[in-house]
Every structure is written in C-alpha cells, then in structure tokens.
Amino acid sequence: MSLSITRQSVEELGGVASVLTRQRRDHAELDRLMNLYVSDGRPPEDRKQTLKDIIQLTFSHAFAEETVLWPTLRRLAEDGEELTSRVEQEHQEINDLVAAVERTDPADPRHDELVEQAFSLIRQDIRDEEDLLLPRLQEALGHDPARLRRLGTTWETVRRTAPTHPHPAVPRRPLANVLAGVPLSVFDRARDMVRTGAGSSRVRAIAMVGAACVTAWFVAGRARARH
C-alpha cells in the first residue's frame, strides 16, 4: 500500500495540480484554522469569523469528495465500498455536530463543547483520508500524474460551487447529493456573501446560480457516462 500522503513529496503526489496535493493543502489549512480558533487571547469576533471559515471549507471540501473522489474509489478499488462507507459516516457525524454548533449561541457553554467534538472528528477524518483513502485512490489510479491532475481539476470545480454549511439530511452519494446540493449551494453562498458584507448584487447571484448549475450538469454527465 502507498505511504500516507503526508509522507510523500509533491512530485510523488502527482504535482501541484494533483487531487492529492489539493486535498493535503485543504487539510493543512483546516488544521491551521482549528489551531487558530482555540488559541488564547483572540477577540470573540475574530474567533467567530475563524469558525465560519472552518465551516465553509469543511463542507465544500467534503461535498466535492463525496461527489467526485469516493465514487471513483468505489469504482476502481475492491475495498472502495468499505473505505468510503467509513468516511461517509464520519462526514454525517460532522454534519450533525456542526449543525448543532450553528444552532447554539456562542455564549452557551455547550457551544465550545460541540466545537471541540467537531474539531476532533474533523481531525480523525483527515487522518483516515490521508492515511487510508487517498493512498488507495493513488494506487487505483496507478500513480499516474495525468489522471491525478484531471481528477484534481474536477474536484476543484465542484468544491468551488459546493454547499458551505452542514445539511445533515442531504445524501452522501451522487446523484442524490448533487441534485440536493445545487439549490443549497446557491442558498449557502448567498447567505455567506450577505453575512460578510460582500454584497448581493443581481450579477453575483446570477453568476452563482450559473456556476452551480454548470457543476451539477458536469458531475451528472460524468456519472451517467460511468453507467
């Protein structure tokens, strides 16, 4: 079995555009943000923004995995079903926990307890992916840099237009998650723009809807082509 992707060079992972390098980069950013959130002496508003950043990255990243990577692993690896079922369960638990975090007032003592539980599970999910699933995906793709780069491009396309908040009721597998994810992505990202003061112009809204629809069409087409 391949080494954990944490122990491989960028070249071994297939280059900077490889899906493995992109995954590791997002995981490192999540780790940095979680450490920043729990660091001492930060103003409440800063911590609130950091938590928002963690949530947005976590769920766009996971949705793209469930839509692009794990179906590929199930199709190419004999143990793909077992491995992806394990990580999908982790994703479901993270959805449930973070949904509870978003419902809980930051002044409530339970808020930080829920955040701590969510962070612990996110870190476990990262370890499972970097040590088990992604090395198996690398093997299944024959360590081929070109295939890893193509998959990375598809994964990044989906990630950039994916939902950015927890939706525990959404299925974890295509095509059901894609069909549910398109309107949720538009809703989530519009909400994120309003909350950050980025504006809600008609042009932005149209662009977001268009991008989400193109992503759904693209992923659905790939899924149909595999059957």
mmCIF file with all atom_site columns, C-alpha atoms in Angstrom, residues 6-139:
data_model
loop_
_atom_site.group_PDB
_atom_site.id
_atom_site.type_symbol
_atom_site.label_atom_id
_atom_site.label_alt_id
_atom_site.label_comp_id
_atom_site.label_asym_id
_atom_site.label_entity_id
_atom_site.label_seq_id
_atom_site.pdbx_PDB_ins_code
_atom_site.Cartn_x
_atom_site.Cartn_y
_atom_site.Cartn_z
_atom_site.occupancy
_atom_site.B_iso_or_equiv
_atom_site.pdbx_formal_charge
_atom_site.auth_seq_id
_atom_site.auth_comp_id
_atom_site.auth_asym_id
_atom_site.auth_atom_id
_atom_site.pdbx_PDB_model_num
ATOM 1   C CA . THR A 1 6   ? 1.561   13.291 4.457  1.00 0.00 ? 6   THR A CA 1
ATOM 2   C CA . ARG A 1 7   ? 4.866   11.458 3.899  1.00 0.00 ? 7   ARG A CA 1
ATOM 3   C CA . GLN A 1 8   ? 5.119   11.977 0.144  1.00 0.00 ? 8   GLN A CA 1
ATOM 4   C CA . SER A 1 9   ? 6.612   14.844 -1.828 1.00 0.00 ? 9   SER A CA 1
ATOM 5   C CA . VAL A 1 10  ? 4.529   17.000 -4.148 1.00 0.00 ? 10  VAL A CA 1
ATOM 6   C CA . GLU A 1 11  ? 6.176   15.240 -7.082 1.00 0.00 ? 11  GLU A CA 1
ATOM 7   C CA . GLU A 1 12  ? 5.231   11.820 -5.696 1.00 0.00 ? 12  GLU A CA 1
ATOM 8   C CA . LEU A 1 13  ? 1.650   13.034 -5.270 1.00 0.00 ? 13  LEU A CA 1
ATOM 9   C CA . GLY A 1 14  ? 1.458   13.966 -8.955 1.00 0.00 ? 14  GLY A CA 1
ATOM 10  C CA . GLY A 1 15  ? 2.361   17.659 -8.872 1.00 0.00 ? 15  GLY A CA 1
ATOM 11  C CA . VAL A 1 16  ? 0.748   20.815 -7.547 1.00 0.00 ? 16  VAL A CA 1
ATOM 12  C CA . ALA A 1 17  ? -2.468  20.281 -9.544 1.00 0.00 ? 17  ALA A CA 1
ATOM 13  C CA . SER A 1 18  ? -2.924  16.682 -8.405 1.00 0.00 ? 18  SER A CA 1
ATOM 14  C CA . VAL A 1 19  ? -6.045  15.928 -6.389 1.00 0.00 ? 19  VAL A CA 1
ATOM 15  C CA . LEU A 1 20  ? -3.796  14.540 -3.647 1.00 0.00 ? 20  LEU A CA 1
ATOM 16  C CA . THR A 1 21  ? -1.823  17.766 -3.344 1.00 0.00 ? 21  THR A CA 1
ATOM 17  C CA . ARG A 1 22  ? -5.019  19.806 -3.373 1.00 0.00 ? 22  ARG A CA 1
ATOM 18  C CA . GLN A 1 23  ? -6.506  17.602 -0.654 1.00 0.00 ? 23  GLN A CA 1
ATOM 19  C CA . ARG A 1 24  ? -3.415  17.893 1.518  1.00 0.00 ? 24  ARG A CA 1
ATOM 20  C CA . ARG A 1 25  ? -3.390  21.672 1.063  1.00 0.00 ? 25  ARG A CA 1
ATOM 21  C CA . ASP A 1 26  ? -7.004  21.991 2.245  1.00 0.00 ? 26  ASP A CA 1
ATOM 22  C CA . HIS A 1 27  ? -6.335  19.687 5.187  1.00 0.00 ? 27  HIS A CA 1
ATOM 23  C CA . ALA A 1 28  ? -3.352  21.803 6.241  1.00 0.00 ? 28  ALA A CA 1
ATOM 24  C CA . GLU A 1 29  ? -5.482  24.948 6.046  1.00 0.00 ? 29  GLU A CA 1
ATOM 25  C CA . LEU A 1 30  ? -8.201  23.345 8.165  1.00 0.00 ? 30  LEU A CA 1
ATOM 26  C CA . ASP A 1 31  ? -5.604  22.341 10.744 1.00 0.00 ? 31  ASP A CA 1
ATOM 27  C CA . ARG A 1 32  ? -4.217  25.886 10.809 1.00 0.00 ? 32  ARG A CA 1
ATOM 28  C CA . LEU A 1 33  ? -7.683  27.404 11.238 1.00 0.00 ? 33  LEU A CA 1
ATOM 29  C CA . MET A 1 34  ? -8.677  24.996 14.023 1.00 0.00 ? 34  MET A CA 1
ATOM 30  C CA . ASN A 1 35  ? -5.461  25.781 15.901 1.00 0.00 ? 35  ASN A CA 1
ATOM 31  C CA . LEU A 1 36  ? -6.117  29.487 15.401 1.00 0.00 ? 36  LEU A CA 1
ATOM 32  C CA . TYR A 1 37  ? -9.656  29.171 16.753 1.00 0.00 ? 37  TYR A CA 1
ATOM 33  C CA . VAL A 1 38  ? -8.514  27.594 20.032 1.00 0.00 ? 38  VAL A CA 1
ATOM 34  C CA . SER A 1 39  ? -5.536  29.936 20.538 1.00 0.00 ? 39  SER A CA 1
ATOM 35  C CA . ASP A 1 40  ? -5.699  32.236 23.561 1.00 0.00 ? 40  ASP A CA 1
ATOM 36  C CA . GLY A 1 41  ? -6.411  35.941 23.624 1.00 0.00 ? 41  GLY A CA 1
ATOM 37  C CA . ARG A 1 42  ? -8.364  36.342 20.388 1.00 0.00 ? 42  ARG A CA 1
ATOM 38  C CA . PRO A 1 43  ? -11.381 38.701 20.291 1.00 0.00 ? 43  PRO A CA 1
ATOM 39  C CA . PRO A 1 44  ? -14.787 36.974 20.063 1.00 0.00 ? 44  PRO A CA 1
ATOM 40  C CA . GLU A 1 45  ? -15.485 38.419 16.613 1.00 0.00 ? 45  GLU A CA 1
ATOM 41  C CA . ASP A 1 46  ? -12.192 37.049 15.289 1.00 0.00 ? 46  ASP A CA 1
ATOM 42  C CA . ARG A 1 47  ? -12.979 33.606 16.666 1.00 0.00 ? 47  ARG A CA 1
ATOM 43  C CA . LYS A 1 48  ? -16.463 33.781 15.131 1.00 0.00 ? 48  LYS A CA 1
ATOM 44  C CA . GLN A 1 49  ? -15.010 34.574 11.700 1.00 0.00 ? 49  GLN A CA 1
ATOM 45  C CA . THR A 1 50  ? -12.438 31.790 12.015 1.00 0.00 ? 50  THR A CA 1
ATOM 46  C CA . LEU A 1 51  ? -15.191 29.298 12.826 1.00 0.00 ? 51  LEU A CA 1
ATOM 47  C CA . LYS A 1 52  ? -17.132 30.451 9.759  1.00 0.00 ? 52  LYS A CA 1
ATOM 48  C CA . ASP A 1 53  ? -14.035 29.917 7.628  1.00 0.00 ? 53  ASP A CA 1
ATOM 49  C CA . ILE A 1 54  ? -13.615 26.402 9.036  1.00 0.00 ? 54  ILE A CA 1
ATOM 50  C CA . ILE A 1 55  ? -17.241 25.512 8.378  1.00 0.00 ? 55  ILE A CA 1
ATOM 51  C CA . GLN A 1 56  ? -17.208 26.829 4.815  1.00 0.00 ? 56  GLN A CA 1
ATOM 52  C CA . LEU A 1 57  ? -14.016 24.985 3.912  1.00 0.00 ? 57  LEU A CA 1
ATOM 53  C CA . THR A 1 58  ? -15.038 21.766 5.662  1.00 0.00 ? 58  THR A CA 1
ATOM 54  C CA . PHE A 1 59  ? -18.332 21.358 3.834  1.00 0.00 ? 59  PHE A CA 1
ATOM 55  C CA . SER A 1 60  ? -17.316 22.491 0.358  1.00 0.00 ? 60  SER A CA 1
ATOM 56  C CA . HIS A 1 61  ? -14.300 20.165 0.604  1.00 0.00 ? 61  HIS A CA 1
ATOM 57  C CA . ALA A 1 62  ? -16.334 17.194 1.846  1.00 0.00 ? 62  ALA A CA 1
ATOM 58  C CA . PHE A 1 63  ? -19.100 17.654 -0.731 1.00 0.00 ? 63  PHE A CA 1
ATOM 59  C CA . ALA A 1 64  ? -16.532 17.570 -3.541 1.00 0.00 ? 64  ALA A CA 1
ATOM 60  C CA . GLU A 1 65  ? -15.020 14.399 -2.073 1.00 0.00 ? 65  GLU A CA 1
ATOM 61  C CA . GLU A 1 66  ? -18.401 12.699 -1.917 1.00 0.00 ? 66  GLU A CA 1
ATOM 62  C CA . THR A 1 67  ? -19.305 13.807 -5.428 1.00 0.00 ? 67  THR A CA 1
ATOM 63  C CA . VAL A 1 68  ? -16.012 13.184 -7.244 1.00 0.00 ? 68  VAL A CA 1
ATOM 64  C CA . LEU A 1 69  ? -13.452 11.181 -5.257 1.00 0.00 ? 69  LEU A CA 1
ATOM 65  C CA . TRP A 1 70  ? -15.297 8.483  -3.377 1.00 0.00 ? 70  TRP A CA 1
ATOM 66  C CA . PRO A 1 71  ? -17.334 7.285  -6.393 1.00 0.00 ? 71  PRO A CA 1
ATOM 67  C CA . THR A 1 72  ? -14.027 6.922  -8.251 1.00 0.00 ? 72  THR A CA 1
ATOM 68  C CA . LEU A 1 73  ? -12.529 4.936  -5.390 1.00 0.00 ? 73  LEU A CA 1
ATOM 69  C CA . ARG A 1 74  ? -15.566 2.628  -5.216 1.00 0.00 ? 74  ARG A CA 1
ATOM 70  C CA . ARG A 1 75  ? -15.386 2.030  -8.941 1.00 0.00 ? 75  ARG A CA 1
ATOM 71  C CA . LEU A 1 76  ? -11.647 1.261  -9.084 1.00 0.00 ? 76  LEU A CA 1
ATOM 72  C CA . ALA A 1 77  ? -10.712 -0.367 -5.755 1.00 0.00 ? 77  ALA A CA 1
ATOM 73  C CA . GLU A 1 78  ? -12.017 -3.650 -4.339 1.00 0.00 ? 78  GLU A CA 1
ATOM 74  C CA . ASP A 1 79  ? -12.131 -2.204 -0.828 1.00 0.00 ? 79  ASP A CA 1
ATOM 75  C CA . GLY A 1 80  ? -13.554 1.119  -2.009 1.00 0.00 ? 80  GLY A CA 1
ATOM 76  C CA . GLU A 1 81  ? -17.029 0.480  -0.636 1.00 0.00 ? 81  GLU A CA 1
ATOM 77  C CA . GLU A 1 82  ? -15.713 -0.341 2.839  1.00 0.00 ? 82  GLU A CA 1
ATOM 78  C CA . LEU A 1 83  ? -13.363 2.640  2.947  1.00 0.00 ? 83  LEU A CA 1
ATOM 79  C CA . THR A 1 84  ? -15.833 5.201  1.642  1.00 0.00 ? 84  THR A CA 1
ATOM 80  C CA . SER A 1 85  ? -18.655 3.977  3.889  1.00 0.00 ? 85  SER A CA 1
ATOM 81  C CA . ARG A 1 86  ? -16.404 4.635  6.879  1.00 0.00 ? 86  ARG A CA 1
ATOM 82  C CA . VAL A 1 87  ? -15.563 8.192  5.869  1.00 0.00 ? 87  VAL A CA 1
ATOM 83  C CA . GLU A 1 88  ? -19.148 8.940  4.805  1.00 0.00 ? 88  GLU A CA 1
ATOM 84  C CA . GLN A 1 89  ? -20.243 8.048  8.323  1.00 0.00 ? 89  GLN A CA 1
ATOM 85  C CA . GLU A 1 90  ? -17.659 10.498 9.682  1.00 0.00 ? 90  GLU A CA 1
ATOM 86  C CA . HIS A 1 91  ? -18.968 13.173 7.327  1.00 0.00 ? 91  HIS A CA 1
ATOM 87  C CA . GLN A 1 92  ? -22.518 12.542 8.536  1.00 0.00 ? 92  GLN A CA 1
ATOM 88  C CA . GLU A 1 93  ? -21.450 12.884 12.174 1.00 0.00 ? 93  GLU A CA 1
ATOM 89  C CA . ILE A 1 94  ? -19.587 16.115 11.357 1.00 0.00 ? 94  ILE A CA 1
ATOM 90  C CA . ASN A 1 95  ? -22.730 17.430 9.627  1.00 0.00 ? 95  ASN A CA 1
ATOM 91  C CA . ASP A 1 96  ? -24.820 16.666 12.700 1.00 0.00 ? 96  ASP A CA 1
ATOM 92  C CA . LEU A 1 97  ? -22.317 18.234 15.121 1.00 0.00 ? 97  LEU A CA 1
ATOM 93  C CA . VAL A 1 98  ? -21.734 21.420 13.143 1.00 0.00 ? 98  VAL A CA 1
ATOM 94  C CA . ALA A 1 99  ? -25.466 21.852 12.558 1.00 0.00 ? 99  ALA A CA 1
ATOM 95  C CA . ALA A 1 100 ? -25.808 21.757 16.353 1.00 0.00 ? 100 ALA A CA 1
ATOM 96  C CA . VAL A 1 101 ? -22.964 24.300 16.671 1.00 0.00 ? 101 VAL A CA 1
ATOM 97  C CA . GLU A 1 102 ? -24.755 26.681 14.311 1.00 0.00 ? 102 GLU A CA 1
ATOM 98  C CA . ARG A 1 103 ? -27.963 26.362 16.365 1.00 0.00 ? 103 ARG A CA 1
ATOM 99  C CA . THR A 1 104 ? -26.195 27.095 19.666 1.00 0.00 ? 104 THR A CA 1
ATOM 100 C CA . ASP A 1 105 ? -25.460 30.597 20.930 1.00 0.00 ? 105 ASP A CA 1
ATOM 101 C CA . PRO A 1 106 ? -21.703 31.217 21.292 1.00 0.00 ? 106 PRO A CA 1
ATOM 102 C CA . ALA A 1 107 ? -22.317 32.307 24.895 1.00 0.00 ? 107 ALA A CA 1
ATOM 103 C CA . ASP A 1 108 ? -23.805 28.909 25.727 1.00 0.00 ? 108 ASP A CA 1
ATOM 104 C CA . PRO A 1 109 ? -21.187 26.631 27.399 1.00 0.00 ? 109 PRO A CA 1
ATOM 105 C CA . ARG A 1 110 ? -22.327 23.803 25.125 1.00 0.00 ? 110 ARG A CA 1
ATOM 106 C CA . HIS A 1 111 ? -21.149 25.759 22.073 1.00 0.00 ? 111 HIS A CA 1
ATOM 107 C CA . ASP A 1 112 ? -17.434 25.258 22.641 1.00 0.00 ? 112 ASP A CA 1
ATOM 108 C CA . GLU A 1 113 ? -18.022 21.659 23.745 1.00 0.00 ? 113 GLU A CA 1
ATOM 109 C CA . LEU A 1 114 ? -19.725 20.953 20.417 1.00 0.00 ? 114 LEU A CA 1
ATOM 110 C CA . VAL A 1 115 ? -16.961 22.770 18.531 1.00 0.00 ? 115 VAL A CA 1
ATOM 111 C CA . GLU A 1 116 ? -14.337 20.668 20.313 1.00 0.00 ? 116 GLU A CA 1
ATOM 112 C CA . GLN A 1 117 ? -16.163 17.463 19.389 1.00 0.00 ? 117 GLN A CA 1
ATOM 113 C CA . ALA A 1 118 ? -16.492 18.608 15.776 1.00 0.00 ? 118 ALA A CA 1
ATOM 114 C CA . PHE A 1 119 ? -12.794 19.512 15.550 1.00 0.00 ? 119 PHE A CA 1
ATOM 115 C CA . SER A 1 120 ? -11.817 16.127 16.968 1.00 0.00 ? 120 SER A CA 1
ATOM 116 C CA . LEU A 1 121 ? -13.905 14.333 14.360 1.00 0.00 ? 121 LEU A CA 1
ATOM 117 C CA . ILE A 1 122 ? -12.618 16.543 11.531 1.00 0.00 ? 122 ILE A CA 1
ATOM 118 C CA . ARG A 1 123 ? -9.046  15.698 12.551 1.00 0.00 ? 123 ARG A CA 1
ATOM 119 C CA . GLN A 1 124 ? -9.899  11.977 12.605 1.00 0.00 ? 124 GLN A CA 1
ATOM 120 C CA . ASP A 1 125 ? -11.492 12.292 9.180  1.00 0.00 ? 125 ASP A CA 1
ATOM 121 C CA . ILE A 1 126 ? -8.341  13.968 7.835  1.00 0.00 ? 126 ILE A CA 1
ATOM 122 C CA . ARG A 1 127 ? -6.153  11.173 9.219  1.00 0.00 ? 127 ARG A CA 1
ATOM 123 C CA . ASP A 1 128 ? -8.359  8.472  7.703  1.00 0.00 ? 128 ASP A CA 1
ATOM 124 C CA . GLU A 1 129 ? -8.313  10.167 4.326  1.00 0.00 ? 129 GLU A CA 1
ATOM 125 C CA . GLU A 1 130 ? -4.581  10.899 4.258  1.00 0.00 ? 130 GLU A CA 1
ATOM 126 C CA . ASP A 1 131 ? -3.501  7.507  5.630  1.00 0.00 ? 131 ASP A CA 1
ATOM 127 C CA . LEU A 1 132 ? -6.100  5.194  4.031  1.00 0.00 ? 132 LEU A CA 1
ATOM 128 C CA . LEU A 1 133 ? -8.457  6.503  1.369  1.00 0.00 ? 133 LEU A CA 1
ATOM 129 C CA . LEU A 1 134 ? -6.222  8.814  -0.613 1.00 0.00 ? 134 LEU A CA 1
ATOM 130 C CA . PRO A 1 135 ? -3.299  6.347  -0.816 1.00 0.00 ? 135 PRO A CA 1
ATOM 131 C CA . ARG A 1 136 ? -5.761  3.717  -2.095 1.00 0.00 ? 136 ARG A CA 1
ATOM 132 C CA . LEU A 1 137 ? -7.070  6.198  -4.644 1.00 0.00 ? 137 LEU A CA 1
ATOM 133 C CA . GLN A 1 138 ? -3.471  6.883  -5.689 1.00 0.00 ? 138 GLN A CA 1
ATOM 134 C CA . GLU A 1 139 ? -2.895  3.161  -6.154 1.00 0.00 ? 139 GLU A CA 1
#
